[in-house]
């Protein structure tokens, strides 16, 4: 794999001391063991010592603290209220009733009686005390779940479309997603030793054949999508597989590479990028393709500057052609030309859906993925009751929603009784805007949040809803996505309306995202408060109501009407 | 207080200025006392001049006998009174040596001739911790016959405690048992001990000294001042300290409230050392005062006179008297006032338990509600009350670290009685009514038995709850003075999340090296309750090593069980680690005590 004329000054080919500090940290961590076990028992603090904080991410654990009371505790001479966020690895978001019940149990015992569905189809437990981490992880182990690589510089949770109707395709694609995840996660014994208390066993050969000592330069995200619903936002993945079927038969995938959202304000060299489709591979080449693509990023990714380490930058720096050929080298074959595929939306098909196999699936809108017992709706209790019937599977959707899946037709009535009993039937009642909304977690747990998101978006939507109502647009599905900082955890840069936090009460407003995730949006207002946002949106919505073409989506209109220019390439996002 | 511009005979300019500025700073009482004090000095000077240190007129029987004033003190009262007594004796030409039981060489006891004992009682009628050794000896089998001894005992106590002046009683009885002659019936003083002490002192001085020239009302009224270079502000004349800061240390969800107060002592001239306590004069909760007045149907504006002061009944109850917990005295007083048979029965009940139980379950408010006294007048009600007592709080700061400041760690006492929330007088006053800017009357309560090891000896600090307060002062002092010496802190509380008092400061002390090591025990975080003594046992080997290396051990905190539990743990450690017998271990710890390496301050 010769690569003449390619700049290798910032990648793995360099000695450690020329690379960023995190590379040394990984290399010296004894394959992610570090001093985690000691840190867990340090009695004077609820935190873990410095480097372990980073290492624990590779184990799916984030040290956080309750930012609402950070200052209060400082004045009380108490350390911050350190807690851990536990992110479960759940390929394709699929879980059984038994697994649900265990998560429910752990949430009630250790995580403030709430579960958080994420934009990558899994669960997060927040507020877990250091001393309870083992109990939580062993609890997950009981039901064959783990948190491996859910965070850190590795293969993040692998996504897969929910596709209620397409039973056969879903089954097959989900199986591949799970395979890919199981295949790509780190193989180090650190996890077993630290969390399950197993003895360290000598390994013949290296512990990490694919990753070596320094793993990936940065997180790497894989997703499988089944058209026509682009629910996973395949163009936001580092590596996306677009299912190509023929008469219901899965043949293979169009491969898209280099998607990503994260950017930093006032850093023009950081930008969101939509993945580029580079060709087609047969379905039996999926795992090989993962290895090939990941190894290219592993070898060429920037290991000096983490803000520039994602695959999207590697591609734009080295050139798409070069990266593609590198991948093909490693695959030992050229990609076939991409097949045509068509997406209609990136939202979920809410409500009951009947699969080809006759099973019934109900997708419920779970606002911002937050599952708890609310004043109005006892969501946590209701879902537990449904799980206790063991008559259903569950699927977490990429839009932070939940599908109660695989219900036998004659069980549906029983499930519906429970839905009514717990008033879960209200969940899907809401404006088109609200049902197409997503917000990241942000405050109080996220350490990077600059503004509210999950706790604020519902209120903002309420205000926008009154404007929509005035123009008879209450039912119009318009995607709106908010994040508390520019990292883009709710994929805001693809929303028809995007909002990213700049500071308390201040956001950037973006317009023009593609309704099925095919186009980035563009900033319309910078660093403004609610009044300015509502005022501006009020104007756009009014005109949209007047001038929209047939079937014209809000994002498309915003561009046609000239509110923002169309963004064709991520590198132009900041122009 | 004006004083003549014209210099008095024989005074230098400088002297006169001093006298004037002093005089200006004094109130009438202090001046009268001073006159008496100088008279006393003048007498001594004369007698020295004429070579008659001991007036000839004194009965030989008294004059050629040795006289020792022995005191047992925990919080300093007895020590102060012993000092005052010896001053008066000296003033009367009868020299006496004043000794702390803690420092007393017990073998000298058999040679004593005249002995005056002033002792406090602490805990379950026990002597002050520092006097434990002395009591062990006197009450033990090794105690000598004391046929030649004449003695008298003054007890300091608090009638709200079960065993009122228990230690004094024990000593008084035992000395008699050993054949000593009681010069005068023992006097048991309650918390307002001034008057009874003054009378006892005069009587003893009259008995033991020929002529008591200094006997002046002023002195009797103010014996405390007889101590040389007494500070301008003290228990009788507390300094109004301004609150600089007052924050809750306990975080959200705590089962208790513990606060951190910073008080300014600027301009008070009050000096203290880490280990000392601050006396705080509280005020009663105005709401409780009103409730009490309403129940008694008394007029808040009634003018009453208390300690030569005219003030409204409302203020009297607010500032001058204890109006929460009732005393046996109040019980019998109210029995008399109401004529209630039930109260009389309780009063006369000689199995004190039931009375104690009743008092624990019924505050003054409960009693006057249950046993109304229609038409009772203010004076009659007040007559049953005891004066409001100052509360002590270990000072949590070092003057070297925070000059002119005293920091306190206050655990707020709140509980329910008869389905009504009740508040501790001082702690809730400090918590609820002493925001920054407010003032509170304070004085220094020296605590000579709880001093930071002078040298850079290793220190092993064991603290439960607010018991860490003095350790904060210790570490601040060592850091400020750059004193080395290893330190190890054992801290215990209820919950890690909310009750880790001064958590970030300990972290910083560990960083700076002022604190070498720390272990914590949080009793309510796990099913099995763990306390500091369990942590001690877990680290038995190291703890023993520290003891062997001369470490000073400090035990401080609330809870009656702390001291015994920790002591038991240390016994176990000393036995197990060095294969000592129980008796040897006991001697080992006693030796540490005698060497002032084992300091206990529990409340
Ligand atoms: C939970 C979740 C948002 C949600 O509300 O669902 C989330 C939450 C966080 N993300 Fe994210 N990200 C989540 C999906 C995403 C996505 C969307 C996606 O992957 O489809 C993105 C944009 C795509 C991308 O990667 O570019 C995303 C881009 C980031 C970034 C920016 C990465 C970059 O290279 O630019 C960060 C910050 C970082 O990694 O340095 C980040 C970091 C974080 C952290 C862990 C903050 C931190 O590093 O301390 C957040 C934890 C907050 C909390 O308290 O829970 N998260 N994050 C999503 C969990 C996904 C999962 O289950 O694995
Ligand atoms: C040398 C020394 C140092 C001290 N240092 C400190 C310190 O650093 N920090 C600190 O917080 N305290 C300290 N204390 C204790 C402090 O002096 C006070 O005793 C304490 O604050 C309570 O006083 P209070 O006026 O608030 O309560 P009080 O009004 O005196 O009430 C206390 C009384 O309330 C009654 N009571 C309490 N709980 C109940 C219940 N559950 N049921 C029925 N009756 C109950 C009991 O009779 C108890 O004696 C120290 C004490 C001493 C002697
Ligand atoms: C913790 C503690 C326990 C006490 N226990 C008793 C007791 O059991 N009986 C008693 O009469 N007085 C008791 N007292 C009251 C003291 O004896 C009284 O305050 C005395 O004035 C203290 O004198 P000192 O300062 O010399 O120690 C106790 C005081 C404290 C602080
Ligand atoms: S977008 Fe920013 S604020 Fe929101 S979860 Fe991600 S990192 Fe936190």
PDB file of C-alpha atoms and ligand atoms in Angstrom, chain B residues 72-79 120-126 128 156-159 161-166 191 193 445 602-603, ligand 3:
ATOM      1  CA  UNK B  72     -10.419  19.169  87.626  1.00  0.00           C
ATOM      2  CA  UNK B  73     -11.624  21.017  84.600  1.00  0.00           C
ATOM      3  CA  UNK B  74     -12.776  20.227  81.092  1.00  0.00           C
ATOM      4  CA  UNK B  75     -13.926  23.553  79.740  1.00  0.00           C
ATOM      5  CA  UNK B  76     -11.941  25.797  82.053  1.00  0.00           C
ATOM      6  CA  UNK B  77     -14.487  27.006  84.604  1.00  0.00           C
ATOM      7  CA  UNK B  78     -13.037  25.107  87.527  1.00  0.00           C
ATOM      8  CA  UNK B  79      -9.546  26.163  86.506  1.00  0.00           C
ATOM      9  CA  UNK B 120     -16.443  19.776  87.355  1.00  0.00           C
ATOM     10  CA  UNK B 121     -18.453  16.786  86.258  1.00  0.00           C
ATOM     11  CA  UNK B 122     -18.643  15.596  82.696  1.00  0.00           C
ATOM     12  CA  UNK B 123     -20.500  12.855  80.940  1.00  0.00           C
ATOM     13  CA  UNK B 124     -22.378  10.414  83.148  1.00  0.00           C
ATOM     14  CA  UNK B 125     -21.282  12.001  86.375  1.00  0.00           C
ATOM     15  CA  UNK B 126     -17.675  11.343  85.481  1.00  0.00           C
ATOM     16  CA  UNK B 128     -13.280  15.753  83.422  1.00  0.00           C
ATOM     17  CA  UNK B 156     -19.248  22.555  89.344  1.00  0.00           C
ATOM     18  CA  UNK B 157     -22.097  21.057  87.430  1.00  0.00           C
ATOM     19  CA  UNK B 158     -25.308  21.477  85.582  1.00  0.00           C
ATOM     20  CA  UNK B 159     -28.559  20.479  87.240  1.00  0.00           C
ATOM     21  CA  UNK B 161     -27.717  16.479  83.928  1.00  0.00           C
ATOM     22  CA  UNK B 162     -28.686  13.217  85.511  1.00  0.00           C
ATOM     23  CA  UNK B 163     -25.686  13.027  87.864  1.00  0.00           C
ATOM     24  CA  UNK B 164     -25.485  16.575  89.126  1.00  0.00           C
ATOM     25  CA  UNK B 165     -21.923  17.255  90.282  1.00  0.00           C
ATOM     26  CA  UNK B 166     -21.370  13.517  90.401  1.00  0.00           C
ATOM     27  CA  UNK B 191     -24.223  26.647  85.867  1.00  0.00           C
ATOM     28  CA  UNK B 193     -21.970  29.429  89.973  1.00  0.00           C
ATOM     29  CA  UNK B 445     -12.864  29.136  76.215  1.00  0.00           C
ATOM     30  CA  UNK B 602     -16.228  14.979  73.119  1.00  0.00           C
ATOM     31  CA  UNK B 603     -19.465  16.791  73.719  1.00  0.00           C
TER      32      UNK B 603
HETATM   33  C1  LIG C   3     -20.147  17.223  77.681  1.00  0.00           C
HETATM   34  C2  LIG C   3     -20.556  17.719  79.028  1.00  0.00           C
HETATM   35  C3  LIG C   3     -21.069  16.831  79.962  1.00  0.00           C
HETATM   36  C4  LIG C   3     -21.466  17.262  81.230  1.00  0.00           C
HETATM   37  N1  LIG C   3     -21.968  16.371  82.104  1.00  0.00           N
HETATM   38  C5  LIG C   3     -22.342  16.800  83.329  1.00  0.00           C
HETATM   39  C6  LIG C   3     -22.882  15.877  84.307  1.00  0.00           C
HETATM   40  O1  LIG C   3     -23.008  14.683  84.032  1.00  0.00           O
HETATM   41  N2  LIG C   3     -23.242  16.351  85.509  1.00  0.00           N
HETATM   42  C7  LIG C   3     -23.105  17.675  85.833  1.00  0.00           C
HETATM   43  O2  LIG C   3     -23.456  18.049  86.941  1.00  0.00           O
HETATM   44  N3  LIG C   3     -22.596  18.591  84.953  1.00  0.00           N
HETATM   45  C8  LIG C   3     -22.234  18.181  83.716  1.00  0.00           C
HETATM   46  N4  LIG C   3     -21.726  19.088  82.812  1.00  0.00           N
HETATM   47  C9  LIG C   3     -21.677  20.513  83.148  1.00  0.00           C
HETATM   48  C10 LIG C   3     -20.284  20.934  83.557  1.00  0.00           C
HETATM   49  O3  LIG C   3     -19.830  20.248  84.693  1.00  0.00           O
HETATM   50  C11 LIG C   3     -20.328  22.425  83.842  1.00  0.00           C
HETATM   51  O4  LIG C   3     -20.487  23.081  82.577  1.00  0.00           O
HETATM   52  C12 LIG C   3     -19.052  22.924  84.508  1.00  0.00           C
HETATM   53  O5  LIG C   3     -19.194  24.337  84.712  1.00  0.00           O
HETATM   54  C13 LIG C   3     -17.839  22.703  83.587  1.00  0.00           C
HETATM   55  O6  LIG C   3     -16.697  23.103  84.349  1.00  0.00           O
HETATM   56  P1  LIG C   3     -15.272  23.061  83.654  1.00  0.00           P
HETATM   57  O7  LIG C   3     -15.278  24.182  82.647  1.00  0.00           O
HETATM   58  O8  LIG C   3     -14.258  23.261  84.731  1.00  0.00           O
HETATM   59  O9  LIG C   3     -15.124  21.724  82.975  1.00  0.00           O
HETATM   60  C14 LIG C   3     -21.347  18.650  81.562  1.00  0.00           C
HETATM   61  C15 LIG C   3     -20.817  19.545  80.616  1.00  0.00           C
HETATM   62  C16 LIG C   3     -20.430  19.109  79.364  1.00  0.00           C
HETATM   63  C17 LIG C   3     -19.885  20.079  78.355  1.00  0.00           C
END
